[in-house]
JSON list of C-alpha atoms and ligand atoms in Angstrom, two decimals:
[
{"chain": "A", "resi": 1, "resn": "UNK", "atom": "CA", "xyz": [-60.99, 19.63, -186.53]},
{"chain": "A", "resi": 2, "resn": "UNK", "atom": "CA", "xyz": [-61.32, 20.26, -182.84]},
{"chain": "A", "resi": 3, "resn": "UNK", "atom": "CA", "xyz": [-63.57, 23.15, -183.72]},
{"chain": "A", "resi": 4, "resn": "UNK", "atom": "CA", "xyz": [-66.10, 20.87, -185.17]},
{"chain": "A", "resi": 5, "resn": "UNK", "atom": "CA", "xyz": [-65.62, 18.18, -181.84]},
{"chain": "A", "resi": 6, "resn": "UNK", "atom": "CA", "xyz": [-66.69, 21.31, -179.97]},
{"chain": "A", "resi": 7, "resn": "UNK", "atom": "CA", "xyz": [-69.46, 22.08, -182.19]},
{"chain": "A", "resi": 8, "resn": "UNK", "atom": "CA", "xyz": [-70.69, 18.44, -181.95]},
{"chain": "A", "resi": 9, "resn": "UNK", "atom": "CA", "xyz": [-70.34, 17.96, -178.10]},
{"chain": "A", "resi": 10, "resn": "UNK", "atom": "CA", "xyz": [-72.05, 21.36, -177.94]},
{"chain": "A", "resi": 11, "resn": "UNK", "atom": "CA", "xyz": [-74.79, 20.60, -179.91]},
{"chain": "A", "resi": 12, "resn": "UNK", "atom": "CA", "xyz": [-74.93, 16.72, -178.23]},
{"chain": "A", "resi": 13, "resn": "UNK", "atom": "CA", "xyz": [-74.91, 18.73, -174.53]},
{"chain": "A", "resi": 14, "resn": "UNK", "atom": "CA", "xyz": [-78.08, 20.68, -175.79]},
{"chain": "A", "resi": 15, "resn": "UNK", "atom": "CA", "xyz": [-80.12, 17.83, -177.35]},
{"chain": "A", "resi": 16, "resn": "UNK", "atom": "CA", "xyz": [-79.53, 15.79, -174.16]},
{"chain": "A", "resi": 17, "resn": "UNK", "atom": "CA", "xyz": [-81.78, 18.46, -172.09]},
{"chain": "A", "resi": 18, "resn": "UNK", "atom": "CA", "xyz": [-84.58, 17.24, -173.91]},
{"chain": "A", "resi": 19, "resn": "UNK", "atom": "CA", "xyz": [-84.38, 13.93, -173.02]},
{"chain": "A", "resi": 20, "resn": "UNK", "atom": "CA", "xyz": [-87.35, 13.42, -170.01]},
{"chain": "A", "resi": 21, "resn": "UNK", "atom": "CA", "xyz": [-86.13, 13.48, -166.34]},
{"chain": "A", "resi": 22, "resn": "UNK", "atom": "CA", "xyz": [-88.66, 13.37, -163.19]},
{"chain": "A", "resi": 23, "resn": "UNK", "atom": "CA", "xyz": [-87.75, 14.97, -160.40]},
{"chain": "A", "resi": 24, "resn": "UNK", "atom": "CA", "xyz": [-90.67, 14.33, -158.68]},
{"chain": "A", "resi": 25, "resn": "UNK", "atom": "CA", "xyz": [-91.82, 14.66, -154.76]},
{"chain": "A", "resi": 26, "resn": "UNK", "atom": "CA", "xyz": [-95.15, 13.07, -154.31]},
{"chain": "A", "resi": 27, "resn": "UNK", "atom": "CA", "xyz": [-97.36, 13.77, -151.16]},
{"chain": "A", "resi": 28, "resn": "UNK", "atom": "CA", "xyz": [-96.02, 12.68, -147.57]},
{"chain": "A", "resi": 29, "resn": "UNK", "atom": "CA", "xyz": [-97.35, 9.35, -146.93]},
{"chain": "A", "resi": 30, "resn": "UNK", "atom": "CA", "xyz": [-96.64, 8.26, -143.32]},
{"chain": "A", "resi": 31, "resn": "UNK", "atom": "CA", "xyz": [-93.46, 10.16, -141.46]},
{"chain": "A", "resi": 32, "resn": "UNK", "atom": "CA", "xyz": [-91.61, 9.23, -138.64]},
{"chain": "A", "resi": 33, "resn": "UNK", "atom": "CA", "xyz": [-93.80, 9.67, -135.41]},
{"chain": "A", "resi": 34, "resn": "UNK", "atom": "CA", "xyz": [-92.73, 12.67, -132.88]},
{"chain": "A", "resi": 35, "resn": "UNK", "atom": "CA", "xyz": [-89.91, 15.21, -133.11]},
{"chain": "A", "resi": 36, "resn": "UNK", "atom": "CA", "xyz": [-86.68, 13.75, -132.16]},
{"chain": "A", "resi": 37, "resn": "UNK", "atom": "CA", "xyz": [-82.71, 14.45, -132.97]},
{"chain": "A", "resi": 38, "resn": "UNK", "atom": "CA", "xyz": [-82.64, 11.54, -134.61]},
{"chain": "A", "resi": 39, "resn": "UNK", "atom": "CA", "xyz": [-85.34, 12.78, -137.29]},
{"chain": "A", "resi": 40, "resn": "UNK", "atom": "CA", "xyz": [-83.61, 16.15, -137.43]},
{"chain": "A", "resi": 41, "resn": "UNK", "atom": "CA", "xyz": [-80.48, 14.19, -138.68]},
{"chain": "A", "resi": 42, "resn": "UNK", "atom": "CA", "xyz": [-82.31, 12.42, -141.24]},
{"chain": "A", "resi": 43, "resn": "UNK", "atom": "CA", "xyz": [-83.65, 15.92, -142.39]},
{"chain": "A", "resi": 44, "resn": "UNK", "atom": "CA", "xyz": [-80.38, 17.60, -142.29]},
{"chain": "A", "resi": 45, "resn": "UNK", "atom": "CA", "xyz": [-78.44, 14.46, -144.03]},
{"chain": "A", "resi": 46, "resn": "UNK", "atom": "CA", "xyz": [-80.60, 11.83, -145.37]},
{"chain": "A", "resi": 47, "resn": "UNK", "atom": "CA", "xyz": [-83.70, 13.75, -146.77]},
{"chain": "A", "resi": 48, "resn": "UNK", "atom": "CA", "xyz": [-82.52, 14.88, -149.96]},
{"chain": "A", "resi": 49, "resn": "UNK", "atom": "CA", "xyz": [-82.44, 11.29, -151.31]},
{"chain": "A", "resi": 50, "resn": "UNK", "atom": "CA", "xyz": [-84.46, 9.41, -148.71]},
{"chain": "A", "resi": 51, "resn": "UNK", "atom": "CA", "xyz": [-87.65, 11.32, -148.40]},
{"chain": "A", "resi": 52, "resn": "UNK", "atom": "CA", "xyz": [-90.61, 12.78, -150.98]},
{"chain": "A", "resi": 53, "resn": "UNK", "atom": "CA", "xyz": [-88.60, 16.05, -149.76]},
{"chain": "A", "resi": 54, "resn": "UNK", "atom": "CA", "xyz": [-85.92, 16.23, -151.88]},
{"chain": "A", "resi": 55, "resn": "UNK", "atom": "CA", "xyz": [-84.78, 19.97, -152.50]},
{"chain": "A", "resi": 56, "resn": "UNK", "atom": "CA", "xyz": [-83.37, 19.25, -156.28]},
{"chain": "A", "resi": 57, "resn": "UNK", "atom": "CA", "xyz": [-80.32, 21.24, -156.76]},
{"chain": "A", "resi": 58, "resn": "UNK", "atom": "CA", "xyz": [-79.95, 23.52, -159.70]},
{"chain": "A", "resi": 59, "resn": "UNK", "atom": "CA", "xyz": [-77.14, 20.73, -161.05]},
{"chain": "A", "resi": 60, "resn": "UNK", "atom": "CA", "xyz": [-80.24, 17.95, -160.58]},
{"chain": "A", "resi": 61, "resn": "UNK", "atom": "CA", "xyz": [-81.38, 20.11, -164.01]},
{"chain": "A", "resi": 62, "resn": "UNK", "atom": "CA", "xyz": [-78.49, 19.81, -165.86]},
{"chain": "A", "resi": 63, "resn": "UNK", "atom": "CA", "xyz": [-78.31, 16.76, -167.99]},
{"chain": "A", "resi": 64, "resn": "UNK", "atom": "CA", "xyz": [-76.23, 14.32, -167.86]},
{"chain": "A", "resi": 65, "resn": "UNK", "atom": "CA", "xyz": [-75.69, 15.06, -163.98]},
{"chain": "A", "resi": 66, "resn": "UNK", "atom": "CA", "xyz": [-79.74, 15.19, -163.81]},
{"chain": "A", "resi": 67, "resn": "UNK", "atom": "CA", "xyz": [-79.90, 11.67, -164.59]},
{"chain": "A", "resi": 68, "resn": "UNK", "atom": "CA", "xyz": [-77.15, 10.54, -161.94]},
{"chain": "A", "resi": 69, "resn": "UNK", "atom": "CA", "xyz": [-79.12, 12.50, -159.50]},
{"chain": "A", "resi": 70, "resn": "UNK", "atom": "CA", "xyz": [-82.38, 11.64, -160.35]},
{"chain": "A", "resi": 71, "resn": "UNK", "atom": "CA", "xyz": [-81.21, 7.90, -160.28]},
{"chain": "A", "resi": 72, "resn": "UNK", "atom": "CA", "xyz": [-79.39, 8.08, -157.26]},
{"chain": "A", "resi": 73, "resn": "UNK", "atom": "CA", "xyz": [-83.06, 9.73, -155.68]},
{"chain": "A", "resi": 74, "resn": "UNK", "atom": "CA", "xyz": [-84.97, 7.01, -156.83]},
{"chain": "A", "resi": 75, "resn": "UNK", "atom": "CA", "xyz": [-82.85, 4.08, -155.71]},
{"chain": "A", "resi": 76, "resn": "UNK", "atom": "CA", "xyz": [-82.61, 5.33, -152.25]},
{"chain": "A", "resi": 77, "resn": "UNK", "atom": "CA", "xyz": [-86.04, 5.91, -151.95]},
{"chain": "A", "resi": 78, "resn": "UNK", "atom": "CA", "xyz": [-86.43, 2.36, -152.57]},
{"chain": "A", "resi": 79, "resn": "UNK", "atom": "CA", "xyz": [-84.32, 1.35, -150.40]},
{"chain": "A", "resi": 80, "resn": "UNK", "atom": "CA", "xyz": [-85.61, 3.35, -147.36]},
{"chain": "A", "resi": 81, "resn": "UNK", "atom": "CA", "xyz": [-88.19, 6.19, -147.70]},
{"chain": "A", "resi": 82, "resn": "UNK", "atom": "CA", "xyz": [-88.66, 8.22, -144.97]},
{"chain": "A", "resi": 83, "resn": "UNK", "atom": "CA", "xyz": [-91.68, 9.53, -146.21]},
{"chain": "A", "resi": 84, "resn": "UNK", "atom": "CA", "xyz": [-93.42, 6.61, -146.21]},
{"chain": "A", "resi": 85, "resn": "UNK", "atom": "CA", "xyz": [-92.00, 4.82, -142.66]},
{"chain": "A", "resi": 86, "resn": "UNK", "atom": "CA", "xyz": [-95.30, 4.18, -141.69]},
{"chain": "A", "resi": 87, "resn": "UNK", "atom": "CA", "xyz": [-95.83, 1.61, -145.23]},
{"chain": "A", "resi": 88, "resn": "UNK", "atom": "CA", "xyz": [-92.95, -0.80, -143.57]},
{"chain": "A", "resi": 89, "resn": "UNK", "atom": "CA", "xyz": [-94.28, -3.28, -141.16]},
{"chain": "A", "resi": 90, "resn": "UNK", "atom": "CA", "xyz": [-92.51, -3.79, -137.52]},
{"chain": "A", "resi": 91, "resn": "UNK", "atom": "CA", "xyz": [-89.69, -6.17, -138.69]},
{"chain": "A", "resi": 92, "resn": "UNK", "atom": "CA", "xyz": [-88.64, -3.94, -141.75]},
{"chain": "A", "resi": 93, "resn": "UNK", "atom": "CA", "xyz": [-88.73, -1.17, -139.85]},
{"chain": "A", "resi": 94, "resn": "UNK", "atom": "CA", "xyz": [-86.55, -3.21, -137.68]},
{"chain": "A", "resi": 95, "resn": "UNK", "atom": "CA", "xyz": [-84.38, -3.72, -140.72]},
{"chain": "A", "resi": 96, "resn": "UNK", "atom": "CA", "xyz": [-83.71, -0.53, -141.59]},
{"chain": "A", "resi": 97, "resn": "UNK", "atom": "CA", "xyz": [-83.07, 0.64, -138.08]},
{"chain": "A", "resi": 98, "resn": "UNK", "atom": "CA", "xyz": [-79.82, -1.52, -138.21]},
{"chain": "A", "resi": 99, "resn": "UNK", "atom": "CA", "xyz": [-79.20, -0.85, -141.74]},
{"chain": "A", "resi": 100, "resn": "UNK", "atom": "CA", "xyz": [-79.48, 2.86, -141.08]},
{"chain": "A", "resi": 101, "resn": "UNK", "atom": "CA", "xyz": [-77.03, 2.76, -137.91]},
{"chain": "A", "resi": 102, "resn": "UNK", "atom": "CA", "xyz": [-75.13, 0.09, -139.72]},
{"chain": "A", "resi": 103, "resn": "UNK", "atom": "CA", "xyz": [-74.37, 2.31, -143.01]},
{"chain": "A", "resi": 104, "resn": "UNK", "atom": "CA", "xyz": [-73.71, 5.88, -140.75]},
{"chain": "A", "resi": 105, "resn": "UNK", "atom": "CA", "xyz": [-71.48, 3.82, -138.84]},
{"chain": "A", "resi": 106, "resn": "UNK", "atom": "CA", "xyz": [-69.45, 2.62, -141.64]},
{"chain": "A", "resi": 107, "resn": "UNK", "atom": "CA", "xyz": [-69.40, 6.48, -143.26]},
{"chain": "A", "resi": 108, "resn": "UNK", "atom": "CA", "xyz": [-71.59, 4.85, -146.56]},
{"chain": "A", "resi": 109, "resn": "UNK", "atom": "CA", "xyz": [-73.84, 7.51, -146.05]},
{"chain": "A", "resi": 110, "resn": "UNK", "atom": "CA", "xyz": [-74.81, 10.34, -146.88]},
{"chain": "A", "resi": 111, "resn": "UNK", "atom": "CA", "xyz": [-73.12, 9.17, -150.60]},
{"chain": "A", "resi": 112, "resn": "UNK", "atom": "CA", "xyz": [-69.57, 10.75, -150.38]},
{"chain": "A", "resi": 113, "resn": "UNK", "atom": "CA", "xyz": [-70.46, 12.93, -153.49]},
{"chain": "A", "resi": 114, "resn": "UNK", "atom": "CA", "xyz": [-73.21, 14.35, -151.62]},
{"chain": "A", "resi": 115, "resn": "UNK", "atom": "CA", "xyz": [-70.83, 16.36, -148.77]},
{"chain": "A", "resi": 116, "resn": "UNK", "atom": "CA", "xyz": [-68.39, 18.63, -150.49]},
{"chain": "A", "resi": 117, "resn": "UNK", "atom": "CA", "xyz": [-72.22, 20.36, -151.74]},
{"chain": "A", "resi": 118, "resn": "UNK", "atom": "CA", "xyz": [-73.90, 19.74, -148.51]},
{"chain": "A", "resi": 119, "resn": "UNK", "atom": "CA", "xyz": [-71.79, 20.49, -145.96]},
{"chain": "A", "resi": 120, "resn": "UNK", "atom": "CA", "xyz": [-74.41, 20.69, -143.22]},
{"chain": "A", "resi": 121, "resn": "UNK", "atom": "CA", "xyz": [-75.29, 16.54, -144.04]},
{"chain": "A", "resi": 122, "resn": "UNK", "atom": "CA", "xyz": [-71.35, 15.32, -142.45]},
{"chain": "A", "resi": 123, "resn": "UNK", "atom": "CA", "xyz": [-72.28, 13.00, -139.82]},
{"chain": "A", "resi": 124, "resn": "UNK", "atom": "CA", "xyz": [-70.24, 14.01, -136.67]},
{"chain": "A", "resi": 125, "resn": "UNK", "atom": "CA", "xyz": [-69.50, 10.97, -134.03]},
{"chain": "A", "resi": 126, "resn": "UNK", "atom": "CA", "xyz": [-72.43, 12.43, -131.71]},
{"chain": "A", "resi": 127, "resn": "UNK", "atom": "CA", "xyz": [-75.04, 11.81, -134.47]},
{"chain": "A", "resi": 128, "resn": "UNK", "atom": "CA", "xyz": [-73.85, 8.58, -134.29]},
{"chain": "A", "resi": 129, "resn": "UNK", "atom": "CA", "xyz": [-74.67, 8.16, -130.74]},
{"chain": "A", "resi": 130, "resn": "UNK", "atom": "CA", "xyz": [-77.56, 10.40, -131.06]},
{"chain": "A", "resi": 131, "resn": "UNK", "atom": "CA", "xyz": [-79.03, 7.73, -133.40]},
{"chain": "A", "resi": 132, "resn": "UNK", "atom": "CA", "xyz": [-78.50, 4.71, -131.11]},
{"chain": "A", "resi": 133, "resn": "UNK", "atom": "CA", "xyz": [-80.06, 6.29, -128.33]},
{"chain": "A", "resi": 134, "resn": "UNK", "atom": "CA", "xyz": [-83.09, 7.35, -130.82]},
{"chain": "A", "resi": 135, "resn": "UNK", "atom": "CA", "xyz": [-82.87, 3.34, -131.88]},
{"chain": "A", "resi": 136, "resn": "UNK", "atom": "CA", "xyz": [-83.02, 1.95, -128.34]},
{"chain": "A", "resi": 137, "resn": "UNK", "atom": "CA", "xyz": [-85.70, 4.40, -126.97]},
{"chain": "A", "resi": 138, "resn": "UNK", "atom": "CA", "xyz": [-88.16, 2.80, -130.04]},
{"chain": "A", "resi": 139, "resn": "UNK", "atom": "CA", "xyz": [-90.20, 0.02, -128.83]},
{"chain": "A", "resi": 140, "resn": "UNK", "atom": "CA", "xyz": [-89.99, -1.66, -132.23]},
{"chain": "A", "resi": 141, "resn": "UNK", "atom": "CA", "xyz": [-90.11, -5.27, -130.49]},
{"chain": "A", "resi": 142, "resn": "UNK", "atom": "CA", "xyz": [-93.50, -4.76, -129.17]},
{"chain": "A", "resi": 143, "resn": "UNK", "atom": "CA", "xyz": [-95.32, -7.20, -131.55]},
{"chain": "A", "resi": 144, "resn": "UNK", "atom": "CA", "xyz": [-98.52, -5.60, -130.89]},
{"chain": "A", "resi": 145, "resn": "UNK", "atom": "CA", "xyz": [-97.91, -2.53, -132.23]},
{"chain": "A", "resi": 146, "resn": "UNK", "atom": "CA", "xyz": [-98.50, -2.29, -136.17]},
{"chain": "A", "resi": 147, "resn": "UNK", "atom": "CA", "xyz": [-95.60, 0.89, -136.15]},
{"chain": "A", "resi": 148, "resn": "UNK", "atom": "CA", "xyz": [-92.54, 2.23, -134.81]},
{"chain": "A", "resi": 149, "resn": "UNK", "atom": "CA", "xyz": [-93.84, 4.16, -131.84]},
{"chain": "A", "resi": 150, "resn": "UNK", "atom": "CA", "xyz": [-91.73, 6.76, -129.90]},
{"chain": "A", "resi": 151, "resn": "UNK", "atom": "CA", "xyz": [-91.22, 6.21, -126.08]},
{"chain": "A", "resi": 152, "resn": "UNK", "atom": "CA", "xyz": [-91.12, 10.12, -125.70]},
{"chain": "A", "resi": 153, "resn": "UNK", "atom": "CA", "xyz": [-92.42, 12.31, -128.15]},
{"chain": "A", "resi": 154, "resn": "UNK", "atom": "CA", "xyz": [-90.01, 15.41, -127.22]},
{"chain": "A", "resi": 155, "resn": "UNK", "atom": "CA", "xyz": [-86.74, 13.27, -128.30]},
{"chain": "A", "resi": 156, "resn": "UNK", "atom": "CA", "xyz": [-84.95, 10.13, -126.82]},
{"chain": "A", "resi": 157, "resn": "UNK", "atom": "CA", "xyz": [-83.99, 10.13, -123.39]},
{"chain": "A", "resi": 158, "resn": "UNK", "atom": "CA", "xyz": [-80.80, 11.81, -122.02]},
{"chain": "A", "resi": 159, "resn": "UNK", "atom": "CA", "xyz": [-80.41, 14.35, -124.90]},
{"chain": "A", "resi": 160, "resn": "UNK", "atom": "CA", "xyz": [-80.40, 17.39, -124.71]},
{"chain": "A", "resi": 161, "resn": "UNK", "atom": "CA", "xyz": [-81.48, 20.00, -127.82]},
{"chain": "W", "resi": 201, "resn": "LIG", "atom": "C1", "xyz": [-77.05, 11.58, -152.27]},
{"chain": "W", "resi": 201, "resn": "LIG", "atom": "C2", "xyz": [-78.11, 10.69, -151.96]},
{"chain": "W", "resi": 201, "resn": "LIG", "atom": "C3", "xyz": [-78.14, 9.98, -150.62]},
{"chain": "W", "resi": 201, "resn": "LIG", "atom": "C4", "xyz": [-78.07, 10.52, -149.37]},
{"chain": "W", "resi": 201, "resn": "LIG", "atom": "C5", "xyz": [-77.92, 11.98, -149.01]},
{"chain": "W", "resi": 201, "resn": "LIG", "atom": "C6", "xyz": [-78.22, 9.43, -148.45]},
{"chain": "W", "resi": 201, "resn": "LIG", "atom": "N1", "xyz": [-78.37, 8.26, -149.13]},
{"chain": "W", "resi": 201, "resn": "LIG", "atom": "FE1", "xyz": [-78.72, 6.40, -148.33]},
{"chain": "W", "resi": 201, "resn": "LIG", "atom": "N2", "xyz": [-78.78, 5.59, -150.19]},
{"chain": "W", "resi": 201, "resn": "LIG", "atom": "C7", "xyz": [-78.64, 6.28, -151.37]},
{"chain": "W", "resi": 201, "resn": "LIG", "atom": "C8", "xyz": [-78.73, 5.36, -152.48]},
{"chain": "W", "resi": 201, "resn": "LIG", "atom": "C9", "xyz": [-78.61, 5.73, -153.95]},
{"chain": "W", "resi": 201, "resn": "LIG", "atom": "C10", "xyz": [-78.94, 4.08, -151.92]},
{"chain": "W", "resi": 201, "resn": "LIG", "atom": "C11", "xyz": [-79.12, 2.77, -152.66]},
{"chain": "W", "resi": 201, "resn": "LIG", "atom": "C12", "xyz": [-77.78, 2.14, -152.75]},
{"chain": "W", "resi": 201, "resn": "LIG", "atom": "C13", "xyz": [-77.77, 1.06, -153.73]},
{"chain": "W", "resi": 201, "resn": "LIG", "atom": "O1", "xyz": [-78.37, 1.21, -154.79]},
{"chain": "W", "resi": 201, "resn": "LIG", "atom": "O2", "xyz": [-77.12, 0.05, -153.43]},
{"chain": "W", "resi": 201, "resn": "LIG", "atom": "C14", "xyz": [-78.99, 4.25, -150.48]},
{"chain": "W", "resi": 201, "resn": "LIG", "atom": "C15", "xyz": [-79.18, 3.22, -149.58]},
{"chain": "W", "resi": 201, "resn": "LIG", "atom": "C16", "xyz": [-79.32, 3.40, -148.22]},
{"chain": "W", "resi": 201, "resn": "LIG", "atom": "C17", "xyz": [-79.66, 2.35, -147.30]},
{"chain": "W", "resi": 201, "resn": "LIG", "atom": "C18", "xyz": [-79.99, 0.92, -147.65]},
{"chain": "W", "resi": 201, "resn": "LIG", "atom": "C19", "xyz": [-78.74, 0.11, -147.75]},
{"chain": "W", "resi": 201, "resn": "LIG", "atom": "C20", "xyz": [-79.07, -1.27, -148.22]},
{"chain": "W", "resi": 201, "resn": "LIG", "atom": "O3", "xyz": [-78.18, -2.10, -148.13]},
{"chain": "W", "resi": 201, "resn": "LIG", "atom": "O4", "xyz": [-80.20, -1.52, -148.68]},
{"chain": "W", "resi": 201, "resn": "LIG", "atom": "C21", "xyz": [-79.69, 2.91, -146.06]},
{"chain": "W", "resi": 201, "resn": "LIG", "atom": "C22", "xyz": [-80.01, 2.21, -144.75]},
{"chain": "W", "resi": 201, "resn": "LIG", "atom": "C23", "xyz": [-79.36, 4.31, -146.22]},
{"chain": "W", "resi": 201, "resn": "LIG", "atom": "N3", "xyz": [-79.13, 4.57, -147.54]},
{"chain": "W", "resi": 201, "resn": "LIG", "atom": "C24", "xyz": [-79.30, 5.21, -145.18]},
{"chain": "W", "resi": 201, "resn": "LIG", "atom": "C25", "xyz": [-79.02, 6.56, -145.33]},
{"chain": "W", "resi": 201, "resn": "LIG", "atom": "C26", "xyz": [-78.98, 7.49, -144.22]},
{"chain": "W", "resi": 201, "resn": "LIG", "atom": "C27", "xyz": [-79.28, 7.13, -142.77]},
{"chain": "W", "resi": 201, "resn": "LIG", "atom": "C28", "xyz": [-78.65, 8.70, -144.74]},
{"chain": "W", "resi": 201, "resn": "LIG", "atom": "C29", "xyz": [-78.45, 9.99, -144.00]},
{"chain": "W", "resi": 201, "resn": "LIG", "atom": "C30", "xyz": [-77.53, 9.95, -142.90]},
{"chain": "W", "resi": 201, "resn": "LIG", "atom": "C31", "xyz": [-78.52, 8.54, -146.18]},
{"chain": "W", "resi": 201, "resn": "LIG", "atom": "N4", "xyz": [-78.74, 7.23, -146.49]},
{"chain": "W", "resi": 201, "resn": "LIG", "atom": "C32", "xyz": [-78.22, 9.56, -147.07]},
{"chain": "W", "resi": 201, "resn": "LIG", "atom": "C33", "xyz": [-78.45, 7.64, -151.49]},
{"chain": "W", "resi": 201, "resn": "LIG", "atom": "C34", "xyz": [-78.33, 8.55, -150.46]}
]
């Protein structure tokens, strides 16, 4: 009896591979302007889900944690999409410059299930503070210009690489 539940499941966990997944990363449409720490963050912690970067772990081909993943990818890319910053206009970049802070603050993100495989992502308390600095040194209230634009290209003021 249990043999054939194995059989079953085993033959179930095979058939499911077939089943279509994307795992896609279209082109780079508009980036964050300038190098900063605060962009190095995002690439370190926030890429993998938030960005047409992802770097799809072998597990991402492995159904049924392919779809989780693949989900997971999509939805945050709706949410906020590094990879095409450029898309939102002044006021949702706004947005998502307080959501961002808001949900590192909080520890919401990176996704929990996302550290104990991407160690390098933990947010330490100075990335905290390296992100309000980045936040405040963005002239995002200037109504006359169409995108988030860097006060200093090499960073946000007072940090040092
Ligand atoms: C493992 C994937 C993953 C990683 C890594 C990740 N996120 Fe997310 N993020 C998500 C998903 C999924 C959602 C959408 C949540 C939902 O559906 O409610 C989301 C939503 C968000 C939102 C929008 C919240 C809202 O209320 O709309 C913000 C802001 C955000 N993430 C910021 C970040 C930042 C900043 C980082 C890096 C420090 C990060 N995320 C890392 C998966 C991730």
């Amino acid at each position: 009896m249990l043999k054939k539940v194995m059989v079953v499941l085993f033959i179930g966990f095979v058939l499911i591979q077939f089943y279509p997944v994307s795992r896609t990363n279209p082109p780079v449409i508009s980036e964050l302007p300038g190098d900063s720490a605060a962009k190095d963050l995002f690439k370190r912690a926030c890429y993998d889900c938030h960005s047409h970067e992802t770097v799809w772990p072998w597990y991402s081909y492995v159904a049924p944690v392919s779809w989780l993943v693949t989900d997971d990818v999509s939805h945050a890319r709706e949410h906020l999409n590094f990879s095409s910053w450029g898309e939102y206009n002044v006021k949702q970049q706004k947005h998502k410059l307080e959501e961002i802070i808001e949900e590192v603050e909080e520890g919401n993100m990176p996704l929990w299930f996302y550290l104990p495989l991407h160690a390098h992502a933990k947010i330490q308390e100075e990335d905290v503070a390296t992100l309000r600095a980045w936040a405040k040194g963005l002239s995002v209230v200037d109504s006359t210009s169409n995108a988030v634009q860097s006060e200093s290209s090499h960073g946000e003021p007072g940090h040092q690489h």
